[in-house]
Structure formats: C-alpha cells, structure tokens
PDB file of C-alpha atoms in Angstrom:
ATOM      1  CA  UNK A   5      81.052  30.573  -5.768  1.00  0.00           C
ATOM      2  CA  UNK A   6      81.133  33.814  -4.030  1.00  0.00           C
ATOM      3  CA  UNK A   7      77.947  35.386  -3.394  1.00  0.00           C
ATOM      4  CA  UNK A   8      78.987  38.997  -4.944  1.00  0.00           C
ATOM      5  CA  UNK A   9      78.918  37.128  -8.490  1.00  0.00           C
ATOM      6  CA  UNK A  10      76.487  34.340  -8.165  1.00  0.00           C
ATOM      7  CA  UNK A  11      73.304  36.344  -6.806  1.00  0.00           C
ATOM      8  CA  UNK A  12      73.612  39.064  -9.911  1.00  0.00           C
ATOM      9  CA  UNK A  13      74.266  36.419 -12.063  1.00  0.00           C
ATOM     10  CA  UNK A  14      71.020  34.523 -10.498  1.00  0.00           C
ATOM     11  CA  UNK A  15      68.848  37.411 -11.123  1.00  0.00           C
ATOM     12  CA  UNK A  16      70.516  37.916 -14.643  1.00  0.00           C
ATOM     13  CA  UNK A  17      69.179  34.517 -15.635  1.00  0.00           C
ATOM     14  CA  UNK A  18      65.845  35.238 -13.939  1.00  0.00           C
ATOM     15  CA  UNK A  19      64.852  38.614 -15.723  1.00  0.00           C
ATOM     16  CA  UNK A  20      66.178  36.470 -18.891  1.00  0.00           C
ATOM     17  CA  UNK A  21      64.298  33.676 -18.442  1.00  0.00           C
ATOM     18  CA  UNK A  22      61.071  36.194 -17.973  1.00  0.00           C
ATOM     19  CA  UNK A  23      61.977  38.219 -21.120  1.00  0.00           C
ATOM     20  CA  UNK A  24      62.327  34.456 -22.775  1.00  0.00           C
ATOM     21  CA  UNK A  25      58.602  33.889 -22.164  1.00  0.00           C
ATOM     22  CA  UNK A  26      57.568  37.012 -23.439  1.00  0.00           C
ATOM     23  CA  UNK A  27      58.530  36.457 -26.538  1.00  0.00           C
ATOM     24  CA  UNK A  28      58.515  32.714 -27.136  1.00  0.00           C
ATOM     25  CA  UNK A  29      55.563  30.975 -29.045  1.00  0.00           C
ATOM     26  CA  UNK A  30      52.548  31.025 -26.749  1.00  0.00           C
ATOM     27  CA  UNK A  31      51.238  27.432 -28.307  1.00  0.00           C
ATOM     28  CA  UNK A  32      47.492  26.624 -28.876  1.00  0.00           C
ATOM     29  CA  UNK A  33      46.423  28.769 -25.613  1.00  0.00           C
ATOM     30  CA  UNK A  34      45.876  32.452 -25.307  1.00  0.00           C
ATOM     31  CA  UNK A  35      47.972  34.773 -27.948  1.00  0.00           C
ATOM     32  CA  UNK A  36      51.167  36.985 -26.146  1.00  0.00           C
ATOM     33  CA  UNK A  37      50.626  40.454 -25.316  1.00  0.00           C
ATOM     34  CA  UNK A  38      50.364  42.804 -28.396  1.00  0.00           C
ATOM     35  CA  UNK A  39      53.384  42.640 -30.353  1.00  0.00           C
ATOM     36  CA  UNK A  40      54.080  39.116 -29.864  1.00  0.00           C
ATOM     37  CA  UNK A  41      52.367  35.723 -30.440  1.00  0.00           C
ATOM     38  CA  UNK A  42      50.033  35.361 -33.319  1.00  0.00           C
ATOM     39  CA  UNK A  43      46.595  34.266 -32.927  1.00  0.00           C
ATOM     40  CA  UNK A  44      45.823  31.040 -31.585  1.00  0.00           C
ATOM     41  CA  UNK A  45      45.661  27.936 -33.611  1.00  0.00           C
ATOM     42  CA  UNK A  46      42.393  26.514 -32.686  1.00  0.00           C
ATOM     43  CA  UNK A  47      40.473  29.662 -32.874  1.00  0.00           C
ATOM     44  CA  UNK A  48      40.670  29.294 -36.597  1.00  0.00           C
ATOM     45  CA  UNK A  49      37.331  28.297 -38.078  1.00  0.00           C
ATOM     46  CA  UNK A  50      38.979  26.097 -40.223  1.00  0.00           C
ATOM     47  CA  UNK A  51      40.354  24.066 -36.312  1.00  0.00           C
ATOM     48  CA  UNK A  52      36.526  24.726 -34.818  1.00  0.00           C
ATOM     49  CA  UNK A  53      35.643  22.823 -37.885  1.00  0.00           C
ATOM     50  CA  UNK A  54      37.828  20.269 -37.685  1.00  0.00           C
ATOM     51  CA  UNK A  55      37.523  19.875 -34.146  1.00  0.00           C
ATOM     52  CA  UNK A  56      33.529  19.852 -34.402  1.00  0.00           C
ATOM     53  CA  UNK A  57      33.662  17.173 -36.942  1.00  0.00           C
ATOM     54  CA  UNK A  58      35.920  15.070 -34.815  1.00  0.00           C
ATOM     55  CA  UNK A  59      33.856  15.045 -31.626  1.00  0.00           C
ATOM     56  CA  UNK A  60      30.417  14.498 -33.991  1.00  0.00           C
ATOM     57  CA  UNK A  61      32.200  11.340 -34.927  1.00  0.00           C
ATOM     58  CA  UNK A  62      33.325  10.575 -31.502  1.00  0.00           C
ATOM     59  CA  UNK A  63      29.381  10.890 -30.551  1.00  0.00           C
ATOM     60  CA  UNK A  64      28.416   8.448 -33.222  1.00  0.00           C
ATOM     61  CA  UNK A  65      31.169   5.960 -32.164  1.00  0.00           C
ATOM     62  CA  UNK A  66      29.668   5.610 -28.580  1.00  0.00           C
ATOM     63  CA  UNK A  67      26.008   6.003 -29.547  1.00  0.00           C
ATOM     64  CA  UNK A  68      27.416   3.112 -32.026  1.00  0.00           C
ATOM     65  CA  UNK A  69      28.703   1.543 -29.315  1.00  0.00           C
ATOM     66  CA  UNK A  70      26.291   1.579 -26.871  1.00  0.00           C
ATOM     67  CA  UNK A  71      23.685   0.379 -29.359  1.00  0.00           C
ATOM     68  CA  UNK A  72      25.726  -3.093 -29.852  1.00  0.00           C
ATOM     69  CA  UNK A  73      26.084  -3.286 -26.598  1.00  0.00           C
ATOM     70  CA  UNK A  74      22.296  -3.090 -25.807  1.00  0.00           C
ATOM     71  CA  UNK A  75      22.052  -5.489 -28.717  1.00  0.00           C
ATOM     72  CA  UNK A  76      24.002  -7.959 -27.010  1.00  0.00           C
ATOM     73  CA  UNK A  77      22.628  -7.468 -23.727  1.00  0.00           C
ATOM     74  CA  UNK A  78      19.170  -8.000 -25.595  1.00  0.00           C
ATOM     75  CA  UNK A  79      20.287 -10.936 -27.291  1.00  0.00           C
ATOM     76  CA  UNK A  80      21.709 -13.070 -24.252  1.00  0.00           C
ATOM     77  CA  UNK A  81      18.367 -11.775 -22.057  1.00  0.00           C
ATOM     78  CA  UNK A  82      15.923 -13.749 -24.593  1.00  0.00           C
ATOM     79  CA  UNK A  83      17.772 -15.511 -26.794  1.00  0.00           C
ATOM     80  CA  UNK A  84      16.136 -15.726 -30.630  1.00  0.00           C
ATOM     81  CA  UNK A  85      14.873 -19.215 -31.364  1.00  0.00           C
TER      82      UNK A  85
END
C-alpha cells in the first residue's frame, strides 16, 4: 500500500481509537472525564456493603479454618484416651 494513503489512514484509526476510549464505559475503575462515564460501580454503598460482608465471611472461613486445623494438629499431638 502506498505510503501517501496508508500513514493518514494510520493516524485516522489512531485519533479514532483515542476518541473510542473517551467515550466508552470506563468499568468498575475511575469514572471518564466530566461528561462521560457514570460513577463507579463499587463506590456505591450498597457494593461497599456487599463487598464488606463478603470479606467478613471470608475472615470467618479461615479463622474457621485454622481453628480445625489446630484441632487436628491438637488431636494427633496427644491423642484423647
């Protein structure tokens, strides 16, 4: 391809490609400049709930799981008669 038509057309699809993610959804991160985006997802305090309650339960899993395994540990050190 000649280089007259393939370098604008290059830099055609770059500022594109920019202007693209502008505008397209930003995700769970950091909201888009002013008018774009919308706020982000887990910054809701229904999410910081949500997520709160999920790692509380992940902390009672392992202290769960640490506690049978100390139980175990216990049980094969002195065995109950």
């Amino acid at each position: 391809m000649l280089d007259r038509l393939f370098l604008p057309l290059l830099g055609l699809i770059a500022v594109a490609a920019v202007a693209f993610a502008m505008v397209w959804p930003q995700g769970l991160g950091d909201r888009s400049p002013a008018p774009f985006g919308s706020p982000p997802v887990q910054r809701t305090p229904a999410m910081q709930a949500a997520m709160r309650r999920e790692t509380e339960a992940a902390q009672r899993r392992i202290t769960q799981a640490r506690a049978a395994v100390r139980s175990l540990q216990s049980q094969a050190i002195a065995p109950a008669e």
